[in-house]
Coordinates of C-alpha atoms and ligand atoms in Angstrom, one line a residue:
M1 CA 72.5 102.8 110.5
V2 CA 76.0 104.1 109.9
S3 CA 77.8 101.9 107.4
F4 CA 81.4 102.6 108.5
G5 CA 83.3 100.5 106.0
L6 CA 86.8 99.1 106.3
K7 CA 89.5 100.6 108.4
T8 CA 92.4 101.1 106.0
V9 CA 95.2 102.3 108.2
E10 CA 95.7 102.6 111.9
W11 CA 98.2 103.1 114.7
K12 CA 98.4 100.2 117.2
D13 CA 101.1 99.4 119.8
N14 CA 103.7 101.7 118.2
S15 CA 103.2 100.1 114.8
V16 CA 101.2 100.9 111.6
I17 CA 98.6 98.4 110.5
M18 CA 97.3 98.6 107.0
I19 CA 95.1 96.6 104.6
D20 CA 97.3 95.4 101.8
Q21 CA 95.3 96.7 98.9
T22 CA 97.4 94.9 96.3
K23 CA 95.9 91.7 97.6
L24 CA 92.2 92.8 97.1
P25 CA 89.7 91.6 96.2
N26 CA 91.1 88.1 96.6
E27 CA 92.4 88.3 100.1
L28 CA 91.7 90.8 103.0
V29 CA 95.1 90.8 104.5
Y30 CA 96.5 93.3 107.1
V31 CA 100.2 94.2 107.2
K32 CA 102.1 95.6 110.2
Y33 CA 105.1 98.0 109.9
T34 CA 107.5 99.3 112.5
D35 CA 110.0 100.8 110.0
F36 CA 109.2 104.0 108.2
M37 CA 111.1 102.7 105.1
D38 CA 108.5 99.9 104.8
V39 CA 105.7 102.6 105.0
A40 CA 107.5 104.5 102.2
S41 CA 107.5 101.4 100.0
A42 CA 103.9 100.6 100.9
I43 CA 102.9 104.0 99.6
K44 CA 105.1 103.6 96.4
N45 CA 103.8 100.1 95.7
L46 CA 100.1 100.9 96.3
V47 CA 99.7 98.7 99.4
V48 CA 98.1 101.9 100.7
R49 CA 96.8 104.4 98.2
G50 CA 94.2 107.2 97.8
A51 CA 95.1 110.8 98.7
P52 CA 93.8 111.0 102.4
A53 CA 95.1 107.5 103.2
I54 CA 98.6 108.3 102.0
G55 CA 98.5 111.6 103.9
V56 CA 97.8 109.8 107.2
S57 CA 100.2 107.0 106.3
G58 CA 103.0 109.6 105.8
A59 CA 102.2 111.0 109.2
F60 CA 102.4 107.5 110.8
G61 CA 105.6 106.9 108.8
L62 CA 107.2 110.0 110.6
A63 CA 105.8 108.7 113.9
L64 CA 107.7 105.4 113.3
A65 CA 110.8 107.4 112.3
S66 CA 110.7 109.3 115.5
L67 CA 110.6 106.0 117.5
Q68 CA 113.4 104.4 115.4
S69 CA 115.7 107.4 115.7
K70 CA 118.7 106.9 118.0
A71 CA 118.9 110.7 118.5
A72 CA 120.0 112.0 121.9
T73 CA 119.2 115.6 121.2
R74 CA 116.3 117.6 119.8
E75 CA 118.4 118.8 116.8
Q76 CA 119.5 115.2 115.9
L77 CA 115.9 114.0 116.0
L78 CA 114.7 116.9 113.8
S79 CA 117.4 116.1 111.3
D80 CA 116.5 112.4 111.3
L81 CA 112.8 113.4 110.8
E82 CA 113.8 115.6 107.9
S83 CA 115.6 112.7 106.2
A84 CA 112.6 110.5 106.7
R85 CA 110.2 113.2 105.4
K86 CA 112.2 113.4 102.2
I87 CA 112.0 109.6 101.6
L88 CA 108.3 109.5 102.3
F89 CA 107.6 112.6 100.2
E90 CA 109.4 111.2 97.2
T91 CA 107.1 108.1 97.0
R92 CA 104.2 109.7 95.0
P93 CA 104.2 113.3 93.6
T94 CA 100.6 114.2 92.7
A95 CA 98.4 113.8 95.8
V96 CA 98.9 116.9 97.9
N97 CA 97.7 115.2 101.1
L98 CA 101.1 113.4 101.5
A99 CA 103.0 116.7 101.7
W100 CA 100.2 118.1 103.9
G101 CA 100.5 115.1 106.4
L102 CA 104.3 115.2 106.5
D103 CA 104.5 119.0 106.9
R104 CA 102.0 119.0 109.7
I105 CA 104.1 116.5 111.7
I106 CA 107.3 118.4 111.0
Q107 CA 105.7 121.6 112.3
V108 CA 104.6 119.8 115.5
A109 CA 108.1 118.3 115.9
K110 CA 109.7 121.7 115.7
Q111 CA 107.6 122.9 118.6
G112 CA 108.9 120.3 121.0
N113 CA 111.8 121.0 123.4
D114 CA 113.3 117.5 123.9
V115 CA 113.4 114.1 122.2
Q116 CA 110.7 112.5 124.3
S117 CA 108.2 115.3 124.1
I118 CA 108.7 115.5 120.3
R119 CA 108.1 111.7 120.0
D120 CA 105.0 111.9 122.2
S121 CA 103.5 114.9 120.3
I122 CA 104.2 113.3 116.9
V123 CA 102.5 110.0 117.7
K124 CA 99.5 111.9 119.3
T125 CA 99.1 114.2 116.3
A126 CA 99.3 111.4 113.7
Q127 CA 96.6 109.5 115.6
E128 CA 94.5 112.7 115.8
M129 CA 94.9 113.2 112.0
A130 CA 93.6 109.6 111.5
E131 CA 90.6 110.3 113.8
D132 CA 89.9 113.7 112.1
D133 CA 89.9 112.0 108.7
I134 CA 86.9 109.9 109.6
K135 CA 85.0 112.9 111.1
I136 CA 85.8 115.1 108.1
N137 CA 84.6 112.4 105.7
M138 CA 81.3 112.0 107.6
Q139 CA 80.7 115.7 107.5
M140 CA 81.6 115.9 103.8
G141 CA 79.2 113.0 103.3
K142 CA 76.4 114.9 105.0
N143 CA 77.1 118.1 103.0
G144 CA 77.1 116.1 99.7
S145 CA 74.1 113.9 100.4
V146 CA 71.6 116.8 99.7
L147 CA 72.8 116.9 96.1
F148 CA 71.6 113.3 95.5
D149 CA 68.0 112.1 95.2
D150 CA 66.0 108.9 96.0
N151 CA 66.6 106.3 93.2
D152 CA 69.7 108.0 91.8
T153 CA 72.2 105.8 90.1
I154 CA 75.6 107.3 90.8
M155 CA 78.7 106.7 88.7
T156 CA 82.1 106.8 90.4
H157 CA 85.7 106.3 89.0
C158 CA 88.7 104.8 90.8
N159 CA 88.3 104.3 94.5
A160 CA 87.5 107.2 96.8
G161 CA 86.1 105.1 99.5
S162 CA 87.0 103.7 102.9
L163 CA 90.1 102.2 101.2
A164 CA 91.3 105.6 100.0
T165 CA 91.0 107.2 103.4
V166 CA 91.2 106.0 107.0
A167 CA 87.6 104.9 106.8
Y168 CA 84.2 106.0 105.4
G169 CA 85.6 107.7 102.2
T170 CA 85.2 110.9 100.3
A171 CA 83.1 110.2 97.1
L172 CA 81.9 106.9 98.5
G173 CA 81.4 108.7 101.8
V174 CA 78.9 111.0 100.1
I175 CA 77.2 107.9 98.6
R176 CA 77.2 106.2 102.1
A177 CA 75.6 109.4 103.7
T178 CA 73.0 109.6 101.0
K179 CA 72.0 106.0 101.7
E180 CA 72.1 106.6 105.5
S181 CA 69.7 109.6 105.0
G182 CA 67.1 107.1 103.8
K183 CA 67.5 107.5 100.0
N184 CA 67.7 104.4 97.8
V185 CA 70.8 104.7 95.6
K186 CA 72.6 102.5 93.2
V187 CA 76.2 102.8 92.1
I188 CA 78.1 102.2 88.8
A189 CA 81.8 101.7 89.4
T190 CA 84.2 102.0 86.5
E191 CA 86.9 99.3 86.3
T192 CA 89.7 102.0 86.3
R193 CA 92.4 100.5 84.2
P194 CA 95.3 100.0 84.5
V195 CA 95.5 99.2 88.2
Q196 CA 91.8 98.5 88.5
Q197 CA 91.0 100.4 91.7
G198 CA 87.4 100.4 90.6
S199 CA 87.0 96.7 90.1
R200 CA 89.4 95.5 92.8
L201 CA 88.6 98.1 95.5
T202 CA 85.4 100.1 94.9
A203 CA 83.4 97.0 93.8
F204 CA 84.8 95.0 96.7
E205 CA 84.2 97.7 99.3
L206 CA 80.6 98.6 98.2
K207 CA 79.7 94.9 98.0
H208 CA 81.3 94.3 101.4
D209 CA 79.1 97.1 102.8
G210 CA 75.9 95.9 101.2
F211 CA 75.5 98.5 98.4
D212 CA 73.8 97.8 95.0
V213 CA 76.8 98.2 92.8
S214 CA 77.4 97.3 89.1
L215 CA 80.8 97.2 87.5
I216 CA 81.5 98.5 84.0
P217 CA 84.6 98.6 81.8
D218 CA 86.0 102.1 81.4
T219 CA 85.0 102.0 77.8
A220 CA 81.3 101.7 78.8
V221 CA 81.0 105.2 80.4
G222 CA 79.6 106.8 77.2
Y223 CA 77.2 103.8 76.7
S224 CA 75.9 104.0 80.3
M225 CA 75.3 107.8 80.0
A226 CA 73.8 107.7 76.6
N227 CA 71.4 104.9 77.7
K228 CA 70.4 106.8 80.9
L229 CA 71.8 104.1 83.2
V230 CA 73.4 106.9 85.3
N231 CA 72.1 110.3 86.4
K232 CA 74.9 111.7 88.6
V233 CA 78.7 111.3 89.0
V234 CA 80.8 111.7 92.1
V235 CA 84.6 111.2 92.2
G236 CA 87.4 112.0 94.7
A237 CA 90.5 114.1 94.1
D238 CA 94.2 114.0 94.7
R239 CA 94.7 117.7 94.3
V240 CA 92.3 120.7 93.8
L241 CA 93.7 124.0 92.8
K242 CA 92.2 127.4 93.9
T243 CA 90.9 127.8 90.3
G244 CA 88.8 124.5 90.7
H245 CA 91.1 122.4 88.5
V246 CA 90.8 118.9 89.8
Y247 CA 93.5 116.2 89.6
N248 CA 92.3 112.7 90.0
K249 CA 92.8 109.2 88.7
I250 CA 93.5 108.9 85.0
G251 CA 90.2 108.7 83.1
T252 CA 88.4 111.2 85.3
Y253 CA 88.6 113.9 82.6
Q254 CA 86.9 111.8 80.0
V255 CA 84.1 110.8 82.5
A256 CA 83.6 114.5 83.2
L257 CA 83.5 115.4 79.5
M258 CA 81.0 112.7 78.8
A259 CA 78.9 113.8 81.7
K260 CA 78.8 117.3 80.3
Q261 CA 77.8 116.0 76.9
H262 CA 74.9 114.2 78.5
G263 CA 73.8 116.9 80.9
I264 CA 74.7 114.7 83.9
P265 CA 75.9 116.6 87.1
F266 CA 79.6 115.8 87.8
Y267 CA 80.6 116.3 91.5
V268 CA 84.0 116.0 93.2
A269 CA 84.3 115.2 96.9
A270 CA 87.6 116.2 98.6
P271 CA 88.6 117.4 102.1
L272 CA 90.3 120.8 102.5
S273 CA 93.6 119.0 103.0
T274 CA 93.4 118.0 99.3
F275 CA 93.4 121.7 98.2
D276 CA 96.6 123.3 96.9
M277 CA 96.0 127.0 97.1
K278 CA 99.5 127.9 95.8
S279 CA 100.1 125.9 92.6
T280 CA 99.0 126.5 89.1
P281 CA 98.4 123.7 86.6
Q282 CA 102.0 124.2 85.2
D283 CA 103.4 123.3 88.7
V284 CA 101.6 120.0 89.2
V285 CA 103.6 116.9 88.6
I286 CA 101.6 114.0 87.1
E287 CA 103.0 110.7 88.3
Q288 CA 104.1 108.4 85.4
R289 CA 104.0 104.7 86.4
K290 CA 105.7 101.7 85.0
G291 CA 104.7 100.3 81.6
T292 CA 104.0 96.8 82.8
E293 CA 100.8 98.1 84.5
V294 CA 99.5 98.6 80.9
T295 CA 101.3 95.7 79.0
Q296 CA 100.1 93.1 81.5
I297 CA 96.9 92.2 83.4
G298 CA 98.2 90.6 86.6
D299 CA 101.1 88.4 85.4
R300 CA 99.6 87.9 82.0
K301 CA 101.2 89.7 79.0
T302 CA 98.6 91.6 76.9
A303 CA 100.9 93.6 74.6
P304 CA 103.9 92.9 72.4
D305 CA 107.4 93.0 73.9
G306 CA 109.2 96.3 73.6
I307 CA 106.1 98.4 73.0
N308 CA 106.3 102.0 74.0
V309 CA 103.9 102.8 76.8
I310 CA 102.5 106.1 78.1
N311 CA 101.1 105.5 81.6
P312 CA 100.1 108.7 83.5
A313 CA 98.4 107.9 86.9
F314 CA 96.3 111.1 87.0
D315 CA 94.7 113.7 84.8
M316 CA 93.3 117.2 85.2
T317 CA 89.6 118.0 84.9
P318 CA 89.0 121.7 84.2
P319 CA 86.5 123.7 86.3
E320 CA 84.0 124.2 83.6
L321 CA 83.1 120.5 83.7
I322 CA 82.5 120.4 87.5
S323 CA 79.0 121.0 89.0
G324 CA 80.3 121.3 92.5
I325 CA 83.2 120.4 94.9
I326 CA 81.9 118.9 98.1
T327 CA 84.1 119.5 101.2
E328 CA 83.6 119.3 105.0
A329 CA 83.1 123.0 105.0
G330 CA 80.3 123.1 102.4
V331 CA 79.9 122.7 98.6
A332 CA 81.9 125.1 96.3
K333 CA 80.3 126.0 93.0
A334 CA 81.6 128.1 90.0
P335 CA 83.1 130.6 90.1
F336 CA 85.5 128.5 92.1
E337 CA 88.1 131.3 92.7
Q338 CA 85.4 133.0 94.8
S339 CA 83.7 130.0 96.4
I340 CA 86.9 128.0 97.4
P341 CA 88.4 130.7 99.7
K342 CA 85.0 131.0 101.4
L343 CA 85.3 127.3 102.4
F344 CA 88.6 128.0 104.2
E345 CA 87.0 131.0 105.9
A346 CA 84.1 128.9 107.0
K347 CA 86.4 126.2 108.5
K348 CA 88.3 128.8 110.7
Ligands
MRU1 O1 96.7 105.9 92.4 P1 95.7 106.0 93.5 O2 94.9 104.7 93.7 O3 96.3 106.5 94.8 O4 94.6 107.1 93.0 C1 93.6 107.4 93.9 C2 92.6 108.4 93.3 O5 92.8 108.9 92.3 C3 91.5 108.7 94.2 O6 90.3 109.0 93.4 C4 91.8 110.0 95.0 O7 93.0 109.8 95.7 C5 90.8 110.4 95.9 S1 90.7 109.3 97.3 C6 89.6 109.8 98.5

């Protein structure tokens, strides 16, 4: 049986429908947007989050912008789309999927000859990107499932599930596919402070879909590994460089380091749209988020007034800590500079 999971973002009747992830796990609420500016603030404020989900949401945002534009000529429409692209792009800097989604739509727009044909092709392409995201995740899941065994307990960090994609998930997609292949697996989800994507989203999603999942505080990763409560790790990614450097939710690096210390395989699952084949680690901007995410839990203050806070949203895991990077085109292993280009060749 295919456990499909939640549908995070979709296009319906010229509007974008999303699960409001800020309300989870207490309420499963869907929001509807017809203004691209609302999509931009939804991305900024984590109503929608997760690299592939924001890539597709950016594309849908441009689709809305094309419908909102009062342009009478092709050139005016392209200029309106470029302004909307900038606003959507500036919402979050680390996940490369956002730029990927926006750039793809702009390319399609430039190929159109008139206002109506541009609008039609943008809306069609954005919908195709959403459908492809599900197919890609399912293929990635299949490719990754062979790395996991019956009775494995798999640790994951943050949320790389249905809620981080259109549906199915990347890291959690691999776990879904492993279960669908008949293997019995359990999951340990880290809480993922400060915004708690692990406890609010991963624990919610896996419980919703009938998985055996246990929640741990981030500080219990070492304990769980040392006490053999976990035997493999799989996480998602916001950006993967051609060298195999992986950017993912803050805390991923320490999970990978501890996995290395305990001889536990550490896998990353990411579609090829998450790969940035041009940048070096020096080029990657790590998003810094507001201090109140750290000084409060919900509305409750948990730190003294005026305290200085460092709140990076992502960190970088170096290639030597990674056992394999699972994609829709296969699994890359070290040396990554050789194996990653081969995946792109295989996809052609
Ligand atoms: O800040 P978020 O919630 O957008 O961070 C999400 C992550 O770090 C995910 O692990 C990553 O985007 C992979 S999602 C398939």
